[in-house]
Coordinates of N, CA and C in Angstrom, one line a residue:
M1109 N 130.3 109.1 65.4 CA 129.0 109.6 65.6 C 128.6 110.7 64.6
S1110 N 127.3 110.5 64.1 CA 126.8 111.4 63.1 C 126.5 112.8 63.7
V1111 N 127.0 113.8 63.1 CA 126.8 115.2 63.6 C 126.1 116.0 62.5
L1112 N 125.0 116.6 62.8 CA 124.3 117.4 61.8 C 124.7 118.9 62.0
P1113 N 124.8 119.6 60.9 CA 125.1 121.0 60.9 C 123.9 121.8 61.4
D1114 N 124.0 123.0 61.8 CA 122.9 123.9 62.1 C 122.1 124.3 60.9
Q1115 N 121.0 123.7 60.7 CA 120.2 123.9 59.4 C 119.8 125.3 59.2
A1116 N 119.3 126.0 60.2 CA 118.9 127.3 60.1 C 120.0 128.3 59.7
V1117 N 121.2 128.1 60.2 CA 122.4 128.9 59.9 C 122.7 128.7 58.4
L1118 N 122.8 127.4 58.0 CA 123.2 127.1 56.6 C 122.1 127.6 55.6
L1119 N 120.9 127.5 55.9 CA 119.8 128.0 55.0 C 119.9 129.5 54.9
E1120 N 120.2 130.2 56.0 CA 120.4 131.7 55.9 C 121.6 132.0 55.0
H1121 N 122.7 131.2 55.2 CA 123.9 131.4 54.5 C 123.6 131.3 53.0
L1122 N 122.9 130.2 52.6 CA 122.6 129.9 51.2 C 121.7 131.0 50.6
R1123 N 120.8 131.4 51.4 CA 119.7 132.4 51.0 C 120.3 133.8 50.8
L1124 N 121.2 134.2 51.6 CA 121.6 135.6 51.6 C 123.0 135.8 51.2
G1125 N 123.8 134.8 51.1 CA 125.2 135.0 50.8 C 125.5 135.4 49.3
D1126 N 126.7 136.0 49.1 CA 127.2 136.3 47.8 C 127.7 135.1 47.1
I1127 N 127.4 134.9 45.9 CA 127.7 133.7 45.1 C 128.8 133.9 44.1
H1128 N 129.8 133.0 44.2 CA 130.9 133.1 43.2 C 131.1 131.7 42.7
V1129 N 130.9 131.5 41.4 CA 131.0 130.2 40.7 C 132.5 129.9 40.6
T1130 N 132.9 128.7 41.0 CA 134.3 128.3 41.0 C 134.5 127.1 40.0
G1131 N 133.5 126.4 39.6 CA 133.7 125.3 38.7 C 132.4 124.7 38.3
Q1132 N 132.5 123.7 37.4 CA 131.3 123.1 36.8 C 131.5 121.6 36.9
F1133 N 130.4 120.9 37.4 CA 130.4 119.4 37.4 C 130.0 118.9 36.0
M1134 N 130.8 118.1 35.4 CA 130.7 117.7 34.0 C 130.0 116.4 33.8
W1135 N 129.7 115.6 34.8 CA 129.2 114.3 34.5 C 127.7 114.2 34.4
G1136 N 127.0 115.3 34.8 CA 125.5 115.2 34.7 C 125.0 115.7 33.4
S1137 N 123.7 115.5 33.1 CA 123.1 115.9 31.9 C 122.6 117.4 32.0
N1138 N 122.5 117.9 33.2 CA 122.1 119.3 33.4 C 123.3 120.1 33.9
Y1139 N 123.2 121.4 33.7 CA 124.3 122.3 34.2 C 124.2 122.4 35.7
T1140 N 125.4 122.1 36.3 CA 125.6 122.1 37.7 C 126.9 122.7 38.1
F1141 N 126.8 123.7 39.0 CA 128.0 124.5 39.3 C 128.4 124.4 40.8
L1142 N 129.7 124.3 41.0 CA 130.3 124.4 42.3 C 130.5 125.9 42.6
C1143 N 130.0 126.4 43.8 CA 130.1 127.8 44.1 C 130.7 128.0 45.5
E1144 N 131.2 129.2 45.7 CA 131.6 129.6 47.0 C 130.5 130.7 47.4
V1145 N 129.9 130.5 48.6 CA 128.9 131.4 49.1 C 129.5 132.1 50.3
T1146 N 129.5 133.4 50.3 CA 130.1 134.2 51.4 C 129.0 135.0 52.1
Y1147 N 128.9 134.9 53.4 CA 127.9 135.6 54.2 C 128.5 135.9 55.5
Q1148 N 128.5 137.1 55.9 CA 129.0 137.6 57.2 C 130.4 137.0 57.4
D1149 N 131.2 137.2 56.4 CA 132.7 136.9 56.5 C 132.9 135.4 56.6
V1150 N 131.9 134.6 56.3 CA 132.1 133.1 56.3 C 131.9 132.6 54.9
T1151 N 132.8 131.8 54.4 CA 132.6 131.3 53.0 C 132.5 129.8 53.1
S1152 N 131.5 129.2 52.4 CA 131.3 127.8 52.3 C 131.0 127.4 50.9
K1153 N 131.1 126.1 50.6 CA 130.8 125.6 49.2 C 129.3 125.3 49.1
A1154 N 128.8 125.4 47.9 CA 127.5 125.1 47.5 C 127.4 124.5 46.1
V1155 N 126.3 123.8 45.8 CA 126.0 123.3 44.5 C 124.8 124.0 44.0
Y1156 N 125.0 124.6 42.8 CA 124.0 125.5 42.2 C 123.5 124.9 40.9
K1157 N 122.2 124.7 40.8 CA 121.6 124.1 39.6 C 120.6 125.1 39.0
P1158 N 121.0 125.9 38.0 CA 120.1 126.9 37.4 C 119.0 126.3 36.6
V1159 N 117.9 126.8 36.6 CA 116.7 126.4 35.8 C 117.1 126.4 34.3
R1160 N 117.7 127.4 33.9 CA 118.0 127.5 32.5 C 119.0 126.4 32.0
G1161 N 119.6 125.7 32.9 CA 120.5 124.7 32.5 C 119.9 123.3 32.5
E1162 N 118.6 123.2 32.7 CA 117.9 121.9 32.8 C 117.6 121.4 31.4
R1163 N 118.0 120.2 31.1 CA 117.7 119.5 29.9 C 116.2 119.1 29.9
P1164 N 115.4 119.5 28.9 CA 114.0 119.1 28.8 C 113.9 117.6 28.9
L1165 N 112.9 117.1 29.7 CA 112.6 115.7 29.8 C 111.1 115.5 29.3
W1166 N 110.9 114.3 28.7 CA 109.5 114.1 28.2 C 108.5 113.8 29.3
D1167 N 109.0 113.3 30.4 CA 108.0 112.9 31.5 C 108.0 113.8 32.7
F1168 N 108.8 114.9 32.7 CA 108.7 115.9 33.8 C 108.4 117.3 33.2
P1169 N 107.6 118.1 33.9 CA 107.4 119.4 33.5 C 108.7 120.2 33.3
S1170 N 108.7 121.0 32.3 CA 109.9 121.8 32.0 C 110.2 122.8 33.2
E1171 N 111.4 123.1 33.4 CA 111.9 124.1 34.4 C 111.3 123.8 35.8
S1172 N 111.3 122.5 36.1 CA 110.7 122.1 37.4 C 111.8 121.3 38.3
L1173 N 112.9 121.0 37.7 CA 113.9 120.1 38.5 C 114.5 120.8 39.7
A1174 N 114.8 122.1 39.5 CA 115.4 122.8 40.7 C 114.4 122.8 41.9
G1175 N 113.2 123.0 41.6 CA 112.2 123.0 42.6 C 112.0 121.7 43.3
R1176 N 112.2 120.6 42.5 CA 112.1 119.3 43.1 C 113.3 119.0 44.0
E1177 N 114.5 119.6 43.8 CA 115.6 119.5 44.7 C 115.2 120.1 46.0
V1178 N 114.5 121.2 46.0 CA 114.1 121.8 47.3 C 113.0 121.0 47.9
A1179 N 112.1 120.5 47.2 CA 111.0 119.6 47.7 C 111.6 118.4 48.4
A1180 N 112.6 117.8 47.8 CA 113.2 116.6 48.5 C 113.8 117.0 49.8
Y1181 N 114.5 118.2 49.9 CA 115.0 118.6 51.2 C 113.9 118.8 52.2
L1182 N 112.8 119.4 51.8 CA 111.7 119.7 52.7 C 111.0 118.4 53.2
L1183 N 110.9 117.4 52.3 CA 110.4 116.1 52.7 C 111.3 115.4 53.7
S1184 N 112.6 115.5 53.4 CA 113.6 114.8 54.3 C 113.6 115.4 55.7
E1185 N 113.4 116.7 55.8 CA 113.4 117.4 57.1 C 112.0 117.1 57.8
A1186 N 110.9 117.2 57.1 CA 109.6 117.0 57.8 C 109.4 115.6 58.1
G1187 N 110.0 114.7 57.4 CA 109.8 113.3 57.6 C 110.8 112.7 58.6
G1188 N 111.7 113.5 59.1 CA 112.7 113.0 60.1 C 113.8 112.2 59.5
W1189 N 114.0 112.2 58.2 CA 115.2 111.6 57.7 C 116.5 112.4 57.9
H1190 N 116.4 113.7 57.6 CA 117.5 114.6 57.8 C 118.8 114.1 57.0
M1191 N 118.5 113.8 55.7 CA 119.6 113.2 54.9 C 119.9 114.0 53.7
V1192 N 119.0 114.9 53.3 CA 119.2 115.8 52.1 C 119.9 117.1 52.6
P1193 N 121.0 117.5 52.1 CA 121.7 118.7 52.5 C 120.8 119.9 52.4
P1194 N 120.9 120.9 53.3 CA 120.1 122.1 53.2 C 120.1 122.7 51.8
T1195 N 118.9 122.9 51.3 CA 118.7 123.3 49.9 C 117.6 124.4 49.9
I1196 N 117.9 125.5 49.1 CA 117.0 126.6 48.9 C 116.8 126.9 47.4
Y1197 N 115.8 127.7 47.1 CA 115.6 128.2 45.8 C 116.0 129.6 45.7
R1198 N 117.0 130.0 44.9 CA 117.4 131.4 44.8 C 116.9 132.0 43.5
Q1199 N 116.2 133.1 43.6 CA 115.8 133.8 42.4 C 116.9 134.6 41.8
E1200 N 117.8 135.1 42.6 CA 118.9 135.9 42.0 C 120.2 135.1 42.2
A1201 N 120.8 134.7 41.1 CA 122.0 133.9 41.1 C 122.7 134.1 39.8
P1202 N 124.0 133.7 39.7 CA 124.8 134.0 38.5 C 124.1 133.7 37.1
A1203 N 123.5 132.5 37.0 CA 122.9 132.1 35.8 C 121.4 132.1 35.9
G1204 N 120.8 132.9 36.8 CA 119.4 132.9 37.0 C 118.9 132.0 38.1
P1205 N 117.6 132.0 38.3 CA 117.0 131.2 39.3 C 117.4 129.7 39.3
G1206 N 117.5 129.2 40.5 CA 117.8 127.7 40.6 C 118.0 127.3 42.0
S1207 N 118.3 126.0 42.2 CA 118.5 125.5 43.5 C 119.9 125.7 44.0
M1208 N 120.1 125.9 45.3 CA 121.4 126.1 45.9 C 121.4 125.2 47.1
Q1209 N 122.4 124.2 47.1 CA 122.5 123.2 48.1 C 123.9 123.2 48.7
W1210 N 123.9 123.1 50.0 CA 125.1 123.0 50.8 C 126.0 121.8 50.3
Y1211 N 127.2 122.1 50.0 CA 128.1 121.0 49.5 C 128.7 120.1 50.6
V1212 N 128.5 118.8 50.4 CA 129.0 117.9 51.4 C 130.4 117.4 51.0
E1213 N 131.4 117.6 51.9 CA 132.7 117.1 51.7 C 132.7 115.6 51.9
H1214 N 133.2 114.8 51.0 CA 133.1 113.4 51.1 C 134.2 112.7 50.2
D1215 N 134.3 111.4 50.3 CA 135.2 110.6 49.5 C 134.4 110.1 48.3
P1216 N 134.6 110.6 47.1 CA 133.8 110.1 46.0 C 134.0 108.6 45.6
D1217 N 135.0 108.0 46.1 CA 135.2 106.6 45.8 C 134.5 105.7 46.9
Y1218 N 133.9 106.4 47.9 CA 133.2 105.6 48.9 C 131.7 105.8 48.7
H1219 N 131.0 104.9 48.1 CA 129.6 105.0 47.7 C 128.9 103.6 48.0
Y1220 N 127.7 103.6 47.6 CA 126.9 102.4 47.8 C 127.6 101.1 47.5
F1221 N 128.2 101.0 46.3 CA 128.8 99.8 45.9 C 130.1 99.4 46.6
S1222 N 130.6 100.4 47.5 CA 131.8 100.1 48.2 C 131.6 100.2 49.7
F1223 N 130.3 100.5 50.1 CA 130.0 100.7 51.5 C 130.3 99.4 52.3
N1224 N 130.7 99.6 53.6 CA 130.9 98.5 54.5 C 129.5 98.0 55.0
Q1225 N 129.4 97.0 55.7 CA 128.1 96.4 56.1 C 127.3 97.3 56.9
A1226 N 127.9 98.1 57.8 CA 127.2 99.0 58.7 C 126.5 100.1 57.8
D1227 N 127.2 100.6 56.8 CA 126.7 101.7 56.0 C 125.6 101.1 55.1
L1228 N 125.8 99.9 54.6 CA 124.7 99.3 53.8 C 123.4 99.2 54.6
A1229 N 123.6 98.8 55.9 CA 122.4 98.7 56.7 C 121.7 100.0 56.8
R1230 N 122.4 101.1 56.8 CA 121.9 102.5 57.0 C 121.1 102.9 55.8
T1231 N 121.3 102.3 54.6 CA 120.6 102.6 53.4 C 119.1 102.2 53.4
R1232 N 118.7 101.5 54.5 CA 117.3 101.1 54.6 C 116.5 102.4 54.7
A1233 N 117.0 103.4 55.4 CA 116.3 104.7 55.5 C 116.3 105.4 54.1
V1234 N 117.3 105.2 53.4 CA 117.4 105.8 52.0 C 116.3 105.2 51.2
A1235 N 116.1 103.9 51.2 CA 115.1 103.1 50.5 C 113.7 103.6 50.8
L1236 N 113.5 103.9 52.1 CA 112.2 104.3 52.5 C 111.9 105.8 52.0
F1237 N 112.9 106.6 52.1 CA 112.8 108.0 51.6 C 112.5 108.0 50.1
D1238 N 113.2 107.2 49.4 CA 113.1 107.2 47.9 C 111.7 106.6 47.5
A1239 N 111.2 105.7 48.3 CA 109.9 105.1 48.0 C 108.8 106.2 48.1
V1240 N 108.9 107.1 49.1 CA 108.0 108.2 49.3 C 108.2 109.2 48.2
A1241 N 109.4 109.6 47.9 CA 109.7 110.7 47.0 C 109.6 110.2 45.5
N1242 N 109.5 108.9 45.3 CA 109.4 108.3 44.0 C 110.6 108.7 43.2
N1243 N 111.8 108.4 43.7 CA 113.0 108.8 43.1 C 113.3 108.0 41.9
T1244 N 113.5 108.6 40.7 CA 113.7 107.9 39.5 C 115.2 107.7 39.2
D1245 N 116.1 108.1 40.1 CA 117.5 108.1 39.8 C 118.4 108.0 41.0
R1246 N 118.2 107.0 41.8 CA 119.1 106.8 43.0 C 120.3 106.0 42.6
K1247 N 121.3 106.7 42.2 CA 122.6 106.1 41.8 C 123.4 105.8 43.1
A1248 N 124.4 104.9 42.9 CA 125.3 104.6 44.1 C 126.0 105.9 44.5
G1249 N 126.5 106.7 43.6 CA 127.2 107.9 43.9 C 126.4 109.0 44.4
H1250 N 125.1 108.9 44.6 CA 124.2 109.9 45.1 C 124.0 109.7 46.6
I1251 N 124.8 108.8 47.2 CA 124.7 108.6 48.7 C 126.1 108.8 49.2
L1252 N 126.2 109.9 50.0 CA 127.5 110.3 50.5 C 127.6 110.1 52.0
V1253 N 128.9 109.9 52.5 CA 129.1 109.8 53.9 C 130.2 110.9 54.2
D1254 N 129.9 111.8 55.1 CA 130.8 112.9 55.4 C 131.8 112.5 56.5
E1255 N 132.7 113.5 56.8 CA 133.7 113.2 57.8 C 133.2 112.9 59.2
N1256 N 132.0 113.3 59.5 CA 131.3 113.1 60.7 C 130.5 111.8 60.7
D1257 N 130.6 111.1 59.7 CA 129.9 109.8 59.5 C 128.4 110.0 59.3
H1258 N 128.0 111.2 58.8 CA 126.5 111.3 58.5 C 126.3 111.0 57.0
M1259 N 125.2 110.3 56.8 CA 124.9 109.9 55.4 C 124.0 110.9 54.8
W1260 N 124.4 111.4 53.6 CA 123.6 112.4 52.9 C 123.2 111.9 51.5
L1261 N 122.1 112.5 51.0 CA 121.5 112.1 49.7 C 121.4 113.3 48.8
I1262 N 121.9 113.2 47.6 CA 121.9 114.3 46.7 C 121.2 113.9 45.3
D1263 N 121.0 114.9 44.5 CA 120.5 114.8 43.1 C 119.1 114.3 43.1
H1264 N 118.1 115.2 43.4 CA 116.7 114.8 43.5 C 115.8 115.6 42.5
G1265 N 116.4 115.9 41.3 CA 115.7 116.7 40.4 C 114.6 115.9 39.7
V1266 N 114.7 114.6 39.7 CA 113.7 113.8 39.0 C 112.9 112.9 40.0
C1267 N 112.4 113.6 41.0 CA 111.5 112.9 42.0 C 110.1 113.4 41.9
F1268 N 109.2 112.8 42.6 CA 107.8 113.3 42.8 C 106.9 113.2 41.6
H1269 N 107.2 112.3 40.6 CA 106.4 112.1 39.5 C 105.0 111.5 40.0
I1270 N 104.0 111.7 39.2 CA 102.7 111.2 39.7 C 102.5 109.7 39.4
E1271 N 103.3 109.2 38.4 CA 103.3 107.8 38.1 C 104.4 107.1 38.8
P1272 N 104.2 105.8 39.2 CA 105.3 105.0 39.8 C 106.5 104.9 38.9
K1273 N 107.7 105.4 39.4 CA 108.9 105.4 38.5 C 110.1 105.1 39.3
L1274 N 110.0 104.4 40.5 CA 111.1 104.2 41.3 C 112.2 103.4 40.6
R1275 N 113.4 104.1 40.5 CA 114.6 103.5 40.0 C 115.7 103.7 40.9
T1276 N 116.3 102.7 41.4 CA 117.3 102.8 42.5 C 118.2 101.6 42.4
V1277 N 119.4 101.8 43.0 CA 120.4 100.6 43.1 C 120.1 99.9 44.4
I1278 N 119.2 100.4 45.3 CA 118.9 99.8 46.6 C 117.7 99.0 46.6
W1279 N 117.8 97.7 46.4 CA 116.7 96.8 46.4 C 116.9 95.7 47.5
D1280 N 117.9 95.9 48.4 CA 118.2 95.0 49.4 C 117.1 94.7 50.3
F1281 N 116.2 95.6 50.5 CA 115.2 95.5 51.6 C 113.8 95.2 51.0
A1282 N 113.7 94.9 49.7 CA 112.4 94.7 49.0 C 111.7 93.5 49.7
G1283 N 110.5 93.7 50.0 CA 109.7 92.7 50.7 C 109.8 92.6 52.2
E1284 N 110.8 93.3 52.7 CA 110.9 93.3 54.2 C 109.9 94.1 54.9
A1285 N 109.4 93.6 56.0 CA 108.4 94.3 56.8 C 108.9 95.6 57.3
L1286 N 108.0 96.7 57.3 CA 108.4 97.9 57.9 C 108.3 97.7 59.4
N1287 N 109.3 98.3 60.1 CA 109.3 98.2 61.6 C 108.4 99.3 62.2
E1288 N 108.2 99.3 63.5 CA 107.3 100.2 64.2 C 107.7 101.6 64.0
D1289 N 109.0 101.9 64.0 CA 109.5 103.3 63.9 C 109.3 103.8 62.5
E1290 N 109.4 102.9 61.5 CA 109.2 103.3 60.1 C 107.7 103.6 59.8
I1291 N 106.9 102.8 60.4 CA 105.4 103.0 60.3 C 105.0 104.3 60.9
A1292 N 105.6 104.6 62.1 CA 105.3 105.8 62.8 C 105.8 107.0 61.9
Q1293 N 107.0 106.8 61.3 CA 107.5 107.9 60.5 C 106.6 108.2 59.3
L1294 N 106.1 107.1 58.6 CA 105.2 107.3 57.5 C 103.9 107.9 57.9
E1295 N 103.4 107.6 59.1 CA 102.2 108.2 59.6 C 102.4 109.7 59.8
G1296 N 103.6 110.1 60.3 CA 103.9 111.5 60.5 C 103.9 112.2 59.1
V1297 N 104.6 111.6 58.1 CA 104.7 112.2 56.8 C 103.3 112.3 56.2
K1298 N 102.4 111.3 56.4 CA 101.1 111.4 55.9 C 100.3 112.6 56.5
A1299 N 100.5 112.8 57.8 CA 99.8 113.9 58.5 C 100.2 115.2 58.0
T1300 N 101.5 115.4 57.8 CA 102.0 116.7 57.4 C 101.8 117.0 55.9
L1301 N 101.5 115.9 55.1 CA 101.2 116.1 53.7 C 99.8 116.3 53.4
S1302 N 98.9 115.9 54.4 CA 97.5 116.0 54.2 C 97.0 117.5 54.3
A1303 N 95.8 117.7 54.0 CA 95.2 119.1 54.0 C 95.5 119.8 55.3
G1304 N 96.0 121.0 55.3 CA 96.3 121.7 56.5 C 97.7 121.4 57.0
G1305 N 98.4 120.4 56.5 CA 99.7 120.1 57.0 C 100.8 121.0 56.5
A1306 N 101.8 121.2 57.4 CA 102.8 122.2 57.1 C 103.6 121.8 55.8
L1307 N 103.9 120.5 55.7 CA 104.7 120.1 54.5 C 103.9 120.3 53.2
R1308 N 102.7 120.0 53.3 CA 101.8 120.2 52.1 C 101.9 121.7 51.6
E1309 N 101.8 122.6 52.5 CA 101.9 124.0 52.2 C 103.3 124.4 51.6
Q1310 N 104.3 123.8 52.2 CA 105.7 124.1 51.7 C 105.9 123.6 50.3
L1311 N 105.4 122.4 50.1 CA 105.7 121.7 48.8 C 104.8 122.4 47.7
A1312 N 103.7 123.0 48.0 CA 102.9 123.6 47.0 C 103.6 124.6 46.2
E1313 N 104.7 125.2 46.7 CA 105.5 126.2 46.0 C 106.3 125.5 44.9
Y1314 N 106.5 124.2 45.0 CA 107.4 123.5 44.0 C 106.8 122.4 43.3
L1315 N 105.7 121.8 43.8 CA 105.1 120.7 43.2 C 103.6 121.0 42.9
S1316 N 103.0 120.3 42.0 CA 101.6 120.4 41.7 C 100.8 119.7 42.8
M1317 N 99.5 120.0 42.9 CA 98.6 119.3 43.8 C 98.5 117.8 43.5
R1318 N 98.6 117.5 42.2 CA 98.5 116.1 41.8 C 99.8 115.4 42.3
E1319 N 100.9 116.0 42.2 CA 102.2 115.4 42.7 C 102.2 115.2 44.2
I1320 N 101.6 116.2 44.9 CA 101.5 116.1 46.3 C 100.6 114.9 46.7
Q1321 N 99.4 114.9 46.0 CA 98.5 113.8 46.3 C 99.1 112.4 46.0
A1322 N 99.9 112.4 44.9 CA 100.5 111.1 44.6 C 101.5 110.7 45.6
A1323 N 102.2 111.6 46.3 CA 103.1 111.3 47.4 C 102.3 110.7 48.6
I1324 N 101.1 111.3 48.8 CA 100.2 110.8 49.9 C 99.8 109.3 49.5
N1325 N 99.5 109.1 48.3 CA 99.0 107.8 47.8 C 100.2 106.8 48.0
R1326 N 101.4 107.2 47.8 CA 102.5 106.3 47.9 C 102.7 105.9 49.4
V1327 N 102.5 106.9 50.3 CA 102.6 106.6 51.7 C 101.5 105.7 52.1
N1328 N 100.3 105.9 51.6 CA 99.2 105.0 52.0 C 99.5 103.6 51.6
I1329 N 100.0 103.4 50.4 CA 100.3 102.1 49.9 C 101.4 101.4 50.7
L1330 N 102.4 102.1 51.1 CA 103.4 101.6 52.0 C 102.8 101.2 53.3
L1331 N 102.0 102.0 53.9 CA 101.3 101.6 55.2 C 100.4 100.4 55.0
Q1332 N 99.6 100.4 53.9 CA 98.7 99.3 53.7 C 99.4 98.0 53.5
E1333 N 100.5 98.0 52.7 CA 101.2 96.8 52.4 C 102.2 96.4 53.5
G1334 N 102.7 97.4 54.2 CA 103.5 97.1 55.4 C 104.9 96.6 55.0
I1335 N 105.3 96.7 53.8 CA 106.6 96.2 53.4 C 107.3 97.2 52.4
F1336 N 108.6 97.0 52.3 CA 109.4 97.8 51.3 C 109.0 97.3 49.9
P1337 N 108.9 98.2 48.9 CA 108.4 97.8 47.6 C 109.4 96.9 46.9
F1338 N 108.8 96.1 46.0 CA 109.6 95.2 45.1 C 109.9 96.0 43.8
P1339 N 111.0 95.6 43.1 CA 111.3 96.3 41.8 C 110.2 95.9 40.8
S1340 N 109.9 96.8 39.9 CA 108.8 96.6 39.0 C 109.3 95.6 37.9
E1341 N 108.4 94.8 37.4 CA 108.7 93.9 36.3 C 108.2 94.5 35.0
D1342 N 107.5 95.7 35.0 CA 107.0 96.3 33.8 C 107.7 97.5 33.3
R1343 N 108.7 98.0 34.1 CA 109.5 99.2 33.7 C 110.9 99.1 34.3
P1344 N 111.8 99.9 33.7 CA 113.2 99.8 34.3 C 113.1 100.2 35.8
H1345 N 113.9 99.4 36.6 CA 113.9 99.7 38.0 C 115.4 100.0 38.5
M1346 N 116.3 100.1 37.6 CA 117.7 100.4 37.9 C 118.1 101.7 37.1
P1347 N 118.8 102.6 37.8 CA 119.2 103.8 37.0 C 120.4 103.5 36.2
W1348 N 120.7 104.3 35.2 CA 121.9 104.1 34.3 C 122.5 105.5 34.1
P1349 N 123.8 105.5 34.3 CA 124.7 104.5 34.8 C 124.4 104.3 36.3
P1350 N 124.7 103.1 36.9 CA 124.3 102.9 38.3 C 125.1 103.7 39.3
V1351 N 126.3 104.2 38.9 CA 127.1 105.0 39.8 C 126.9 106.5 39.5

């Protein structure tokens, strides 16, 4: 049975805890650190991505990736996916401002390309989330399953572009009709992203108004077409490397 941690407790822990860097993840293009965060005599692991460690990208605004990590968490929570680990933006951190995300204990050898059939079926929710977030880099190893059988999604620094850029390993559901629950979920996302919506106000701290409007447009297209999107024939639709 999937068990969710207490989000409020973890967010407070990440926001107020003392940070001690213990290691660095070497496989990414941006600086990413493993940390221990201690708050009220409790220590937990977190992933820290400082703004100053972001490699400039031609198609994303500079120094914006950490904020997009937080935006993905906010979308996941507001939309009812609850799949992105608790993530906050810390102004004061060892290497300067950046995102701080609760670390998910998992088996790194168990990912999308090795999932059993039951877990593959669960990635339908991942595909819908990524279509809304316009994820340009959904690798197999960015989908984790913890010891409580909850599925988590990580690495969202290159989401929310204003142009269609969906790149993902998950195309299993392309063309399949959205079910009633998914349609209702998208309607809820649309409402909270629209003017006066709580998510719109939250995202405004990390995304431009054009990026927020583009997210609304993507939701509208999904609702109008009523199906999961197909891979593009005009641009790359698979991330590299795929894992």
